[in-house]
């Protein structure tokens, strides 16, 4: 399949999803979320527990033995979260301004606007969820102290809805295409899986390196799970640095 055929296939598939019954669209959206979560998490577990240790690459961060009950509980919560995120994604059918973006420039400015919005939204909601009146909705995620890739969406249903509201809220401000939303959403899900991998691929990289100073990585997010009141950011540390909640 060439690039043009692939784009045509994506356009046709997304158009069909836009036009099908809401029940069918919910089922497809839930399957999409589950596939990204399970395949992303499965590959993460395989790489960090088998492939990279066998290659002598990097090291596990928290070496507490992983209990099967924890994995089962995380998967149960993750399934409910995918089901709810699939439901909220039905709103895209009304809020998106088409199936594919118009041109490269549109892609770039929408991407920049979304990065700014997502940084602010994810940081603000995460900090609010740590407030004593709301922490009960976030405690499910913090049950995983020794995190696994499947901890990524092991969240309370209310937290799943808060995460799922990211795109509808952004689309109310700046409409963008369904293709862009699907791509950014899948990337965001895989990024969440990555920061819960409990694996430092490059332990010799200095804390002073720009990459470690700017990007949220598994060691950084692990401090959030063990200490609680630091490192609230999602993909990067900008908001943590601005609001002085950054910990190396
Ligand atoms: Zn938290
Ligand atoms: Zn986490």
mmCIF file of N, CA, C and O in Angstrom, residues 9-10 12-37 79 81-90 92-93 178 182 185-186 189:
data_model
loop_
_atom_site.group_PDB
_atom_site.id
_atom_site.type_symbol
_atom_site.label_atom_id
_atom_site.label_comp_id
_atom_site.label_asym_id
_atom_site.label_seq_id
_atom_site.Cartn_x
_atom_site.Cartn_y
_atom_site.Cartn_z
ATOM 1 N N UNK A 9 -7.324 5.361 2.721
ATOM 2 C CA UNK A 9 -7.921 4.346 3.607
ATOM 3 C C UNK A 9 -8.242 4.958 4.971
ATOM 4 O O UNK A 9 -9.326 4.734 5.532
ATOM 5 N N UNK A 10 -7.306 5.767 5.492
ATOM 6 C CA UNK A 10 -7.531 6.426 6.789
ATOM 7 C C UNK A 10 -8.743 7.348 6.681
ATOM 8 O O UNK A 10 -9.627 7.343 7.554
ATOM 9 N N UNK A 12 -11.289 7.213 4.629
ATOM 10 C CA UNK A 12 -12.525 6.434 4.493
ATOM 11 C C UNK A 12 -12.941 5.833 5.843
ATOM 12 O O UNK A 12 -14.112 5.882 6.230
ATOM 13 N N UNK A 13 -11.945 5.285 6.573
ATOM 14 C CA UNK A 13 -12.232 4.644 7.866
ATOM 15 C C UNK A 13 -12.777 5.667 8.862
ATOM 16 O O UNK A 13 -13.775 5.417 9.553
ATOM 17 N N UNK A 14 -12.120 6.850 8.924
ATOM 18 C CA UNK A 14 -12.561 7.883 9.869
ATOM 19 C C UNK A 14 -13.936 8.428 9.470
ATOM 20 O O UNK A 14 -14.775 8.703 10.335
ATOM 21 N N UNK A 15 -14.179 8.560 8.159
ATOM 22 C CA UNK A 15 -15.492 9.050 7.699
ATOM 23 C C UNK A 15 -16.583 8.063 8.098
ATOM 24 O O UNK A 15 -17.659 8.454 8.565
ATOM 25 N N UNK A 16 -16.307 6.776 7.936
ATOM 26 C CA UNK A 16 -17.306 5.748 8.321
ATOM 27 C C UNK A 16 -17.599 5.831 9.810
ATOM 28 O O UNK A 16 -18.735 5.694 10.242
ATOM 29 N N UNK A 17 -16.526 6.048 10.623
ATOM 30 C CA UNK A 17 -16.721 6.139 12.078
ATOM 31 C C UNK A 17 -17.570 7.358 12.430
ATOM 32 O O UNK A 17 -18.438 7.288 13.308
ATOM 33 N N UNK A 18 -17.336 8.447 11.715
ATOM 34 C CA UNK A 18 -18.118 9.677 11.943
ATOM 35 C C UNK A 18 -19.604 9.450 11.655
ATOM 36 O O UNK A 18 -20.463 10.059 12.281
ATOM 37 N N UNK A 19 -19.890 8.571 10.675
ATOM 38 C CA UNK A 19 -21.270 8.449 10.190
ATOM 39 C C UNK A 19 -22.037 7.256 10.777
ATOM 40 O O UNK A 19 -23.250 7.158 10.589
ATOM 41 N N UNK A 20 -21.354 6.339 11.448
ATOM 42 C CA UNK A 20 -22.048 5.131 11.944
ATOM 43 C C UNK A 20 -22.902 5.462 13.180
ATOM 44 O O UNK A 20 -22.841 6.574 13.715
ATOM 45 N N UNK A 21 -23.693 4.486 13.631
ATOM 46 C CA UNK A 21 -24.539 4.703 14.815
ATOM 47 C C UNK A 21 -23.648 4.962 16.035
ATOM 48 O O UNK A 21 -22.485 4.542 16.063
ATOM 49 N N UNK A 22 -24.199 5.646 17.059
ATOM 50 C CA UNK A 22 -23.356 5.978 18.213
ATOM 51 C C UNK A 22 -22.893 4.737 18.967
ATOM 52 O O UNK A 22 -21.794 4.699 19.515
ATOM 53 N N UNK A 23 -23.719 3.678 18.947
ATOM 54 C CA UNK A 23 -23.316 2.447 19.651
ATOM 55 C C UNK A 23 -22.109 1.822 18.946
ATOM 56 O O UNK A 23 -21.107 1.458 19.568
ATOM 57 N N UNK A 24 -22.217 1.731 17.602
ATOM 58 C CA UNK A 24 -21.102 1.176 16.820
ATOM 59 C C UNK A 24 -19.846 2.013 17.003
ATOM 60 O O UNK A 24 -18.738 1.477 17.177
ATOM 61 N N UNK A 25 -20.006 3.347 16.990
ATOM 62 C CA UNK A 25 -18.847 4.237 17.132
ATOM 63 C C UNK A 25 -18.223 4.087 18.523
ATOM 64 O O UNK A 25 -17.001 4.144 18.671
ATOM 65 N N UNK A 26 -19.060 3.875 19.555
ATOM 66 C CA UNK A 26 -18.541 3.687 20.925
ATOM 67 C C UNK A 26 -17.724 2.384 21.012
ATOM 68 O O UNK A 26 -16.636 2.346 21.592
ATOM 69 N N UNK A 27 -18.273 1.323 20.395
ATOM 70 C CA UNK A 27 -17.566 0.031 20.414
ATOM 71 C C UNK A 27 -16.207 0.177 19.727
ATOM 72 O O UNK A 27 -15.160 -0.230 20.263
ATOM 73 N N UNK A 28 -16.189 0.791 18.542
ATOM 74 C CA UNK A 28 -14.927 0.956 17.796
ATOM 75 C C UNK A 28 -13.946 1.822 18.594
ATOM 76 O O UNK A 28 -12.758 1.503 18.694
ATOM 77 N N UNK A 29 -14.459 2.922 19.187
ATOM 78 C CA UNK A 29 -13.577 3.821 19.951
ATOM 79 C C UNK A 29 -12.996 3.096 21.174
ATOM 80 O O UNK A 29 -11.825 3.271 21.505
ATOM 81 N N UNK A 30 -13.824 2.261 21.819
ATOM 82 C CA UNK A 30 -13.323 1.515 22.993
ATOM 83 C C UNK A 30 -12.239 0.526 22.558
ATOM 84 O O UNK A 30 -11.193 0.404 23.217
ATOM 85 N N UNK A 31 -12.478 -0.148 21.422
ATOM 86 C CA UNK A 31 -11.469 -1.102 20.914
ATOM 87 C C UNK A 31 -10.158 -0.357 20.590
ATOM 88 O O UNK A 31 -9.074 -0.833 20.902
ATOM 89 N N UNK A 32 -10.275 0.832 19.991
ATOM 90 C CA UNK A 32 -9.082 1.635 19.672
ATOM 91 C C UNK A 32 -8.279 1.928 20.946
ATOM 92 O O UNK A 32 -7.059 1.711 20.993
ATOM 93 N N UNK A 33 -8.986 2.398 21.993
ATOM 94 C CA UNK A 33 -8.296 2.704 23.254
ATOM 95 C C UNK A 33 -7.665 1.449 23.867
ATOM 96 O O UNK A 33 -6.539 1.485 24.347
ATOM 97 N N UNK A 34 -8.415 0.349 23.839
ATOM 98 C CA UNK A 34 -7.895 -0.893 24.427
ATOM 99 C C UNK A 34 -6.661 -1.391 23.674
ATOM 100 O O UNK A 34 -5.697 -1.855 24.282
ATOM 101 N N UNK A 35 -6.703 -1.293 22.336
ATOM 102 C CA UNK A 35 -5.564 -1.762 21.546
ATOM 103 C C UNK A 35 -4.311 -0.961 21.869
ATOM 104 O O UNK A 35 -3.231 -1.531 22.056
ATOM 105 N N UNK A 36 -4.468 0.385 21.937
ATOM 106 C CA UNK A 36 -3.292 1.223 22.240
ATOM 107 C C UNK A 36 -2.775 0.890 23.644
ATOM 108 O O UNK A 36 -1.570 0.711 23.851
ATOM 109 N N UNK A 37 -3.699 0.763 24.606
ATOM 110 C CA UNK A 37 -3.319 0.492 26.005
ATOM 111 C C UNK A 37 -2.664 -0.892 26.150
ATOM 112 O O UNK A 37 -1.582 -1.018 26.729
ATOM 113 N N UNK A 79 -9.333 -1.183 31.776
ATOM 114 C CA UNK A 79 -10.438 -1.542 30.874
ATOM 115 C C UNK A 79 -11.597 -0.555 31.042
ATOM 116 O O UNK A 79 -12.165 -0.086 30.064
ATOM 117 N N UNK A 81 -11.403 2.487 32.197
ATOM 118 C CA UNK A 81 -10.962 3.795 31.692
ATOM 119 C C UNK A 81 -11.081 3.845 30.159
ATOM 120 O O UNK A 81 -11.559 4.844 29.604
ATOM 121 N N UNK A 82 -10.698 2.771 29.473
ATOM 122 C CA UNK A 82 -10.777 2.740 27.999
ATOM 123 C C UNK A 82 -12.234 2.826 27.531
ATOM 124 O O UNK A 82 -12.549 3.494 26.543
ATOM 125 N N UNK A 83 -13.110 2.150 28.257
ATOM 126 C CA UNK A 83 -14.541 2.161 27.945
ATOM 127 C C UNK A 83 -15.091 3.589 28.068
ATOM 128 O O UNK A 83 -15.804 4.074 27.180
ATOM 129 N N UNK A 84 -14.696 4.287 29.143
ATOM 130 C CA UNK A 84 -15.174 5.661 29.365
ATOM 131 C C UNK A 84 -14.541 6.640 28.375
ATOM 132 O O UNK A 84 -15.212 7.540 27.863
ATOM 133 N N UNK A 85 -13.251 6.461 28.111
ATOM 134 C CA UNK A 85 -12.587 7.355 27.155
ATOM 135 C C UNK A 85 -13.189 7.162 25.760
ATOM 136 O O UNK A 85 -13.323 8.115 24.992
ATOM 137 N N UNK A 86 -13.564 5.917 25.444
ATOM 138 C CA UNK A 86 -14.236 5.650 24.168
ATOM 139 C C UNK A 86 -15.573 6.374 24.094
ATOM 140 O O UNK A 86 -15.936 6.936 23.057
ATOM 141 N N UNK A 87 -16.287 6.395 25.213
ATOM 142 C CA UNK A 87 -17.597 7.065 25.259
ATOM 143 C C UNK A 87 -17.435 8.568 25.034
ATOM 144 O O UNK A 87 -18.144 9.170 24.219
ATOM 145 N N UNK A 88 -16.480 9.180 25.759
ATOM 146 C CA UNK A 88 -16.272 10.632 25.617
ATOM 147 C C UNK A 88 -15.829 10.980 24.190
ATOM 148 O O UNK A 88 -16.175 12.037 23.664
ATOM 149 N N UNK A 89 -15.097 10.064 23.560
ATOM 150 C CA UNK A 89 -14.598 10.377 22.208
ATOM 151 C C UNK A 89 -15.728 10.482 21.173
ATOM 152 O O UNK A 89 -15.510 10.989 20.071
ATOM 153 N N UNK A 90 -16.952 10.048 21.543
ATOM 154 C CA UNK A 90 -18.095 10.246 20.624
ATOM 155 C C UNK A 90 -18.320 11.740 20.365
ATOM 156 O O UNK A 90 -18.845 12.121 19.314
ATOM 157 N N UNK A 92 -16.167 13.863 19.611
ATOM 158 C CA UNK A 92 -15.331 14.309 18.483
ATOM 159 C C UNK A 92 -16.168 14.397 17.203
ATOM 160 O O UNK A 92 -15.876 15.160 16.310
ATOM 161 N N UNK A 93 -17.207 13.548 17.138
ATOM 162 C CA UNK A 93 -18.019 13.504 15.899
ATOM 163 C C UNK A 93 -18.756 14.827 15.674
ATOM 164 O O UNK A 93 -19.171 15.130 14.572
ATOM 165 N N UNK A 178 -10.362 15.070 12.927
ATOM 166 C CA UNK A 178 -10.418 13.811 13.678
ATOM 167 C C UNK A 178 -9.102 13.050 13.556
ATOM 168 O O UNK A 178 -8.644 12.422 14.510
ATOM 169 N N UNK A 182 -6.984 11.730 16.711
ATOM 170 C CA UNK A 182 -6.677 10.300 16.908
ATOM 171 C C UNK A 182 -5.180 10.089 17.083
ATOM 172 O O UNK A 182 -4.729 9.334 17.957
ATOM 173 N N UNK A 185 -4.006 11.640 20.420
ATOM 174 C CA UNK A 185 -4.536 10.862 21.537
ATOM 175 C C UNK A 185 -3.750 9.554 21.702
ATOM 176 O O UNK A 185 -3.364 9.194 22.829
ATOM 177 N N UNK A 186 -3.471 8.881 20.582
ATOM 178 C CA UNK A 186 -2.693 7.632 20.643
ATOM 179 C C UNK A 186 -1.289 7.926 21.163
ATOM 180 O O UNK A 186 -0.754 7.192 22.004
ATOM 181 N N UNK A 189 -1.458 8.498 24.910
ATOM 182 C CA UNK A 189 -1.642 7.240 25.642
ATOM 183 C C UNK A 189 -0.319 6.476 25.727
ATOM 184 O O UNK A 189 0.050 5.950 26.779
#
